[in-house]
Amino acid sequence: GAVVSQHPSWVICKSGTSVKIECRSLDFQATTMFWYRQFPKQSLMLMATSNEGSKATYEQGVEKDKFLINHASLTLSTLTVTSAHPEDSSFYICSARDENRGTYNSPLHFGNGTRLTVT
Amino acid sequence: RKEVEQDPGPFNVPEGATVAFNCTYSNSASQSFFWYRQDCRKEPKLLMSVYSSGNEDGRFTAQLNRASQYISLLIRDSKLSDSATYLCVVNGGYGGSQGNLIFGKGTKLSVKP
C-alpha cells in the first residue's frame, strides 16, 4: 500500500530555533501533500496544502512566514517551523494520497508524525 | 454547527461487546467518507472507506445516510486491540476544499477484559 514517511519522529528544540520536518511519499508521486497539526485531545487541523512546483496554500490563521513549506519534488515536502516558541509544541503530521488512484475520493495516507517540543 | 461532529466518549465496553459510533457532517456536498483509527500519540490510520450502500470489513460495518448526513461505524465482537480513538472523516465537498479531509475530534473506545 501507499507509504508516507515523515522525519524526524520527535524533536526537542530551544525557543527561537528553527526545525525542519520532512515528508516523503515512498512508492507513489504526490503533487499535493497536506500538513496537519494536532494539539492534545483536539482534532487534526489542516495547516496548509503543499503544491509541487508552486506556493503552498495556507489555512486561515496559519502564518506562512512562520511555517515555511517547500514541495521541491513529486515525493518530498518539507515544513520548517521558524523561530519556534513553546506554543508551537504540537504533533505535526503530513499526508498525501496516491493520485494514481483518484484525486479526491481516495483516502489520505499519513506520515508517522513529528512530536515537536519547544523549551 | 461543527463540520464533523462525533460523541467524544469514552465508550467503555467489555471484550466481545458490539459497539456503534455515529458521526454527523454539515456539508451536504461532501462526496467521500472514511473512518480512521488513531492510537495514542500516533498518526491516524485508515480503517475503512464508507460507501453509499454500506460496507463491511470483517467485524466492522460502516453505513452512510446522505439524507440525514450521518455516518456510522459498528464494531462486533470487540477485541482489546480495538481500543483507540475512531475518527470520522469527510471530504471538503466541491471547490478548493475538495481535496481536503475534515476530521472529527474522534470517539474514544476502551475495550476491557
PDB file of N, CA, C and O in Angstrom, chain A residues 34 36 38 42-44 46 91 93 97 104-108 110-113 115, chain B residues 31-32 34 36 38 41-44 46 49 87 91 98-101 103-105:
ATOM      1  N   PHE A  34      -0.494  17.383   2.383  1.00  0.00           N
ATOM      2  CA  PHE A  34      -1.186  18.176   3.390  1.00  0.00           C
ATOM      3  C   PHE A  34      -0.415  18.139   4.706  1.00  0.00           C
ATOM      4  O   PHE A  34       0.103  17.103   5.107  1.00  0.00           O
ATOM      5  N   TYR A  36      -0.852  18.821   8.743  1.00  0.00           N
ATOM      6  CA  TYR A  36      -1.808  18.982   9.826  1.00  0.00           C
ATOM      7  C   TYR A  36      -1.057  19.207  11.134  1.00  0.00           C
ATOM      8  O   TYR A  36       0.107  18.845  11.286  1.00  0.00           O
ATOM      9  N   GLN A  38      -1.905  18.742  15.431  1.00  0.00           N
ATOM     10  CA  GLN A  38      -2.870  18.225  16.402  1.00  0.00           C
ATOM     11  C   GLN A  38      -2.376  18.527  17.807  1.00  0.00           C
ATOM     12  O   GLN A  38      -1.313  18.045  18.215  1.00  0.00           O
ATOM     13  N   GLN A  42      -7.360  17.244  20.788  1.00  0.00           N
ATOM     14  CA  GLN A  42      -8.014  18.032  19.742  1.00  0.00           C
ATOM     15  C   GLN A  42      -7.985  17.258  18.435  1.00  0.00           C
ATOM     16  O   GLN A  42      -7.250  16.280  18.282  1.00  0.00           O
ATOM     17  N   SER A  43      -8.793  17.687  17.494  1.00  0.00           N
ATOM     18  CA  SER A  43      -8.795  17.027  16.194  1.00  0.00           C
ATOM     19  C   SER A  43      -7.641  17.542  15.334  1.00  0.00           C
ATOM     20  O   SER A  43      -7.037  18.560  15.645  1.00  0.00           O
ATOM     21  N   LEU A  44      -7.359  16.811  14.298  1.00  0.00           N
ATOM     22  CA  LEU A  44      -6.350  17.267  13.350  1.00  0.00           C
ATOM     23  C   LEU A  44      -6.861  18.529  12.671  1.00  0.00           C
ATOM     24  O   LEU A  44      -7.996  18.577  12.213  1.00  0.00           O
ATOM     25  N   LEU A  46      -5.993  21.176   9.572  1.00  0.00           N
ATOM     26  CA  LEU A  46      -5.172  21.417   8.398  1.00  0.00           C
ATOM     27  C   LEU A  46      -4.465  22.754   8.535  1.00  0.00           C
ATOM     28  O   LEU A  46      -5.095  23.771   8.843  1.00  0.00           O
ATOM     29  N   PHE A  91       1.858  18.074  17.699  1.00  0.00           N
ATOM     30  CA  PHE A  91       2.083  16.899  16.863  1.00  0.00           C
ATOM     31  C   PHE A  91       1.806  17.327  15.431  1.00  0.00           C
ATOM     32  O   PHE A  91       0.688  17.715  15.096  1.00  0.00           O
ATOM     33  N   ILE A  93       1.677  16.381  11.440  1.00  0.00           N
ATOM     34  CA  ILE A  93       1.517  15.191  10.604  1.00  0.00           C
ATOM     35  C   ILE A  93       1.333  15.610   9.150  1.00  0.00           C
ATOM     36  O   ILE A  93       0.563  16.525   8.860  1.00  0.00           O
ATOM     37  N   ARG A  97      -2.161  11.546  -0.838  1.00  0.00           N
ATOM     38  CA  ARG A  97      -2.942  10.444  -1.417  1.00  0.00           C
ATOM     39  C   ARG A  97      -2.261   9.985  -2.680  1.00  0.00           C
ATOM     40  O   ARG A  97      -1.601  10.765  -3.368  1.00  0.00           O
ATOM     41  N   TYR A 104      -9.662  12.913  -5.513  1.00  0.00           N
ATOM     42  CA  TYR A 104     -10.353  13.434  -4.335  1.00  0.00           C
ATOM     43  C   TYR A 104     -11.036  12.378  -3.485  1.00  0.00           C
ATOM     44  O   TYR A 104     -11.329  12.619  -2.332  1.00  0.00           O
ATOM     45  N   ASN A 105     -11.313  11.242  -4.061  1.00  0.00           N
ATOM     46  CA  ASN A 105     -12.090  10.282  -3.300  1.00  0.00           C
ATOM     47  C   ASN A 105     -11.270   9.157  -2.703  1.00  0.00           C
ATOM     48  O   ASN A 105     -11.816   8.275  -2.046  1.00  0.00           O
ATOM     49  N   SER A 106      -9.994   9.164  -2.935  1.00  0.00           N
ATOM     50  CA  SER A 106      -9.170   8.138  -2.307  1.00  0.00           C
ATOM     51  C   SER A 106      -8.710   8.658  -0.940  1.00  0.00           C
ATOM     52  O   SER A 106      -8.634   9.856  -0.709  1.00  0.00           O
ATOM     53  N   PRO A 107      -8.438   7.738  -0.034  1.00  0.00           N
ATOM     54  CA  PRO A 107      -8.096   8.173   1.325  1.00  0.00           C
ATOM     55  C   PRO A 107      -6.704   8.791   1.399  1.00  0.00           C
ATOM     56  O   PRO A 107      -5.867   8.603   0.521  1.00  0.00           O
ATOM     57  N   LEU A 108      -6.481   9.518   2.444  1.00  0.00           N
ATOM     58  CA  LEU A 108      -5.163  10.070   2.718  1.00  0.00           C
ATOM     59  C   LEU A 108      -4.326   9.047   3.484  1.00  0.00           C
ATOM     60  O   LEU A 108      -4.844   8.302   4.311  1.00  0.00           O
ATOM     61  N   PHE A 110      -1.032   8.816   5.965  1.00  0.00           N
ATOM     62  CA  PHE A 110      -0.335   9.727   6.859  1.00  0.00           C
ATOM     63  C   PHE A 110       1.092   9.297   7.139  1.00  0.00           C
ATOM     64  O   PHE A 110       1.405   8.098   7.191  1.00  0.00           O
ATOM     65  N   GLY A 111       1.943  10.271   7.312  1.00  0.00           N
ATOM     66  CA  GLY A 111       3.248  10.011   7.880  1.00  0.00           C
ATOM     67  C   GLY A 111       3.081   9.671   9.354  1.00  0.00           C
ATOM     68  O   GLY A 111       1.995   9.828   9.910  1.00  0.00           O
ATOM     69  N   ASN A 112       4.131   9.213   9.977  1.00  0.00           N
ATOM     70  CA  ASN A 112       4.031   8.795  11.372  1.00  0.00           C
ATOM     71  C   ASN A 112       4.030   9.971  12.346  1.00  0.00           C
ATOM     72  O   ASN A 112       3.911   9.784  13.550  1.00  0.00           O
ATOM     73  N   GLY A 113       4.128  11.173  11.818  1.00  0.00           N
ATOM     74  CA  GLY A 113       4.011  12.348  12.679  1.00  0.00           C
ATOM     75  C   GLY A 113       5.323  12.750  13.312  1.00  0.00           C
ATOM     76  O   GLY A 113       6.257  11.959  13.451  1.00  0.00           O
ATOM     77  N   ARG A 115       6.567  14.817  16.745  1.00  0.00           N
ATOM     78  CA  ARG A 115       6.174  15.455  18.000  1.00  0.00           C
ATOM     79  C   ARG A 115       7.223  16.509  18.333  1.00  0.00           C
ATOM     80  O   ARG A 115       8.376  16.191  18.607  1.00  0.00           O
TER      81      ARG A 115
ATOM     82  N   GLN B  31     -18.422  14.254  -0.625  1.00  0.00           N
ATOM     83  CA  GLN B  31     -18.568  13.108  -1.515  1.00  0.00           C
ATOM     84  C   GLN B  31     -17.891  11.846  -1.011  1.00  0.00           C
ATOM     85  O   GLN B  31     -18.195  10.761  -1.482  1.00  0.00           O
ATOM     86  N   SER B  32     -16.933  11.992  -0.146  1.00  0.00           N
ATOM     87  CA  SER B  32     -16.247  10.793   0.312  1.00  0.00           C
ATOM     88  C   SER B  32     -16.116  10.808   1.830  1.00  0.00           C
ATOM     89  O   SER B  32     -15.998  11.866   2.446  1.00  0.00           O
ATOM     90  N   PHE B  34     -14.785   8.482   5.429  1.00  0.00           N
ATOM     91  CA  PHE B  34     -13.865   7.465   5.907  1.00  0.00           C
ATOM     92  C   PHE B  34     -13.948   7.351   7.424  1.00  0.00           C
ATOM     93  O   PHE B  34     -14.319   8.302   8.110  1.00  0.00           O
ATOM     94  N   TYR B  36     -11.125   6.528  10.316  1.00  0.00           N
ATOM     95  CA  TYR B  36      -9.728   6.284  10.667  1.00  0.00           C
ATOM     96  C   TYR B  36      -9.685   5.913  12.137  1.00  0.00           C
ATOM     97  O   TYR B  36     -10.562   6.291  12.920  1.00  0.00           O
ATOM     98  N   GLN B  38      -7.011   6.164  15.484  1.00  0.00           N
ATOM     99  CA  GLN B  38      -5.772   6.784  15.928  1.00  0.00           C
ATOM    100  C   GLN B  38      -5.454   6.272  17.324  1.00  0.00           C
ATOM    101  O   GLN B  38      -6.242   6.429  18.252  1.00  0.00           O
ATOM    102  N   ARG B  41      -0.914   9.054  20.681  1.00  0.00           N
ATOM    103  CA  ARG B  41       0.368   9.611  20.267  1.00  0.00           C
ATOM    104  C   ARG B  41       0.885   9.019  18.947  1.00  0.00           C
ATOM    105  O   ARG B  41       2.084   8.978  18.696  1.00  0.00           O
ATOM    106  N   LYS B  42      -0.048   8.560  18.117  1.00  0.00           N
ATOM    107  CA  LYS B  42       0.324   8.017  16.820  1.00  0.00           C
ATOM    108  C   LYS B  42      -0.437   8.730  15.721  1.00  0.00           C
ATOM    109  O   LYS B  42      -1.391   9.470  15.998  1.00  0.00           O
ATOM    110  N   GLU B  43      -0.036   8.476  14.475  1.00  0.00           N
ATOM    111  CA  GLU B  43      -0.751   9.077  13.357  1.00  0.00           C
ATOM    112  C   GLU B  43      -2.044   8.313  13.077  1.00  0.00           C
ATOM    113  O   GLU B  43      -2.158   7.134  13.409  1.00  0.00           O
ATOM    114  N   PRO B  44      -3.025   8.942  12.450  1.00  0.00           N
ATOM    115  CA  PRO B  44      -4.253   8.218  12.075  1.00  0.00           C
ATOM    116  C   PRO B  44      -3.963   7.165  11.017  1.00  0.00           C
ATOM    117  O   PRO B  44      -3.113   7.361  10.144  1.00  0.00           O
ATOM    118  N   LEU B  46      -6.021   4.564   8.242  1.00  0.00           N
ATOM    119  CA  LEU B  46      -7.309   4.298   7.614  1.00  0.00           C
ATOM    120  C   LEU B  46      -7.881   2.977   8.096  1.00  0.00           C
ATOM    121  O   LEU B  46      -7.219   1.949   8.039  1.00  0.00           O
ATOM    122  N   SER B  49     -13.119   2.930   4.157  1.00  0.00           N
ATOM    123  CA  SER B  49     -13.923   3.930   3.458  1.00  0.00           C
ATOM    124  C   SER B  49     -15.384   3.606   3.714  1.00  0.00           C
ATOM    125  O   SER B  49     -15.725   2.485   4.088  1.00  0.00           O
ATOM    126  N   LEU B  87     -11.868   8.165  14.285  1.00  0.00           N
ATOM    127  CA  LEU B  87     -12.073   9.473  13.670  1.00  0.00           C
ATOM    128  C   LEU B  87     -13.005   9.357  12.473  1.00  0.00           C
ATOM    129  O   LEU B  87     -12.760   8.555  11.569  1.00  0.00           O
ATOM    130  N   ASN B  91     -14.756  14.447   3.241  1.00  0.00           N
ATOM    131  CA  ASN B  91     -14.028  15.374   2.365  1.00  0.00           C
ATOM    132  C   ASN B  91     -14.734  16.714   2.309  1.00  0.00           C
ATOM    133  O   ASN B  91     -15.886  16.845   2.707  1.00  0.00           O
ATOM    134  N   GLN B  98     -12.076  20.581  -1.873  1.00  0.00           N
ATOM    135  CA  GLN B  98     -12.446  19.207  -2.182  1.00  0.00           C
ATOM    136  C   GLN B  98     -11.354  18.207  -1.838  1.00  0.00           C
ATOM    137  O   GLN B  98     -11.628  17.090  -1.456  1.00  0.00           O
ATOM    138  N   GLY B  99     -10.107  18.626  -2.049  1.00  0.00           N
ATOM    139  CA  GLY B  99      -9.030  17.682  -1.774  1.00  0.00           C
ATOM    140  C   GLY B  99      -8.777  17.486  -0.293  1.00  0.00           C
ATOM    141  O   GLY B  99      -8.121  16.527   0.105  1.00  0.00           O
ATOM    142  N   ASN B 100      -9.312  18.364   0.510  1.00  0.00           N
ATOM    143  CA  ASN B 100      -9.027  18.311   1.934  1.00  0.00           C
ATOM    144  C   ASN B 100     -10.013  17.398   2.633  1.00  0.00           C
ATOM    145  O   ASN B 100     -11.145  17.234   2.212  1.00  0.00           O
ATOM    146  N   LEU B 101      -9.546  16.795   3.684  1.00  0.00           N
ATOM    147  CA  LEU B 101     -10.417  15.993   4.519  1.00  0.00           C
ATOM    148  C   LEU B 101     -10.640  16.711   5.837  1.00  0.00           C
ATOM    149  O   LEU B 101      -9.714  17.271   6.416  1.00  0.00           O
ATOM    150  N   PHE B 103     -11.683  16.361   9.710  1.00  0.00           N
ATOM    151  CA  PHE B 103     -11.667  15.340  10.739  1.00  0.00           C
ATOM    152  C   PHE B 103     -12.573  15.715  11.906  1.00  0.00           C
ATOM    153  O   PHE B 103     -12.575  16.857  12.360  1.00  0.00           O
ATOM    154  N   GLY B 104     -13.307  14.725  12.382  1.00  0.00           N
ATOM    155  CA  GLY B 104     -13.980  14.904  13.653  1.00  0.00           C
ATOM    156  C   GLY B 104     -12.951  14.798  14.775  1.00  0.00           C
ATOM    157  O   GLY B 104     -11.812  14.392  14.536  1.00  0.00           O
ATOM    158  N   LYS B 105     -13.384  15.128  15.984  1.00  0.00           N
ATOM    159  CA  LYS B 105     -12.458  15.061  17.120  1.00  0.00           C
ATOM    160  C   LYS B 105     -12.220  13.638  17.580  1.00  0.00           C
ATOM    161  O   LYS B 105     -11.294  13.373  18.332  1.00  0.00           O
TER     162      LYS B 105
END
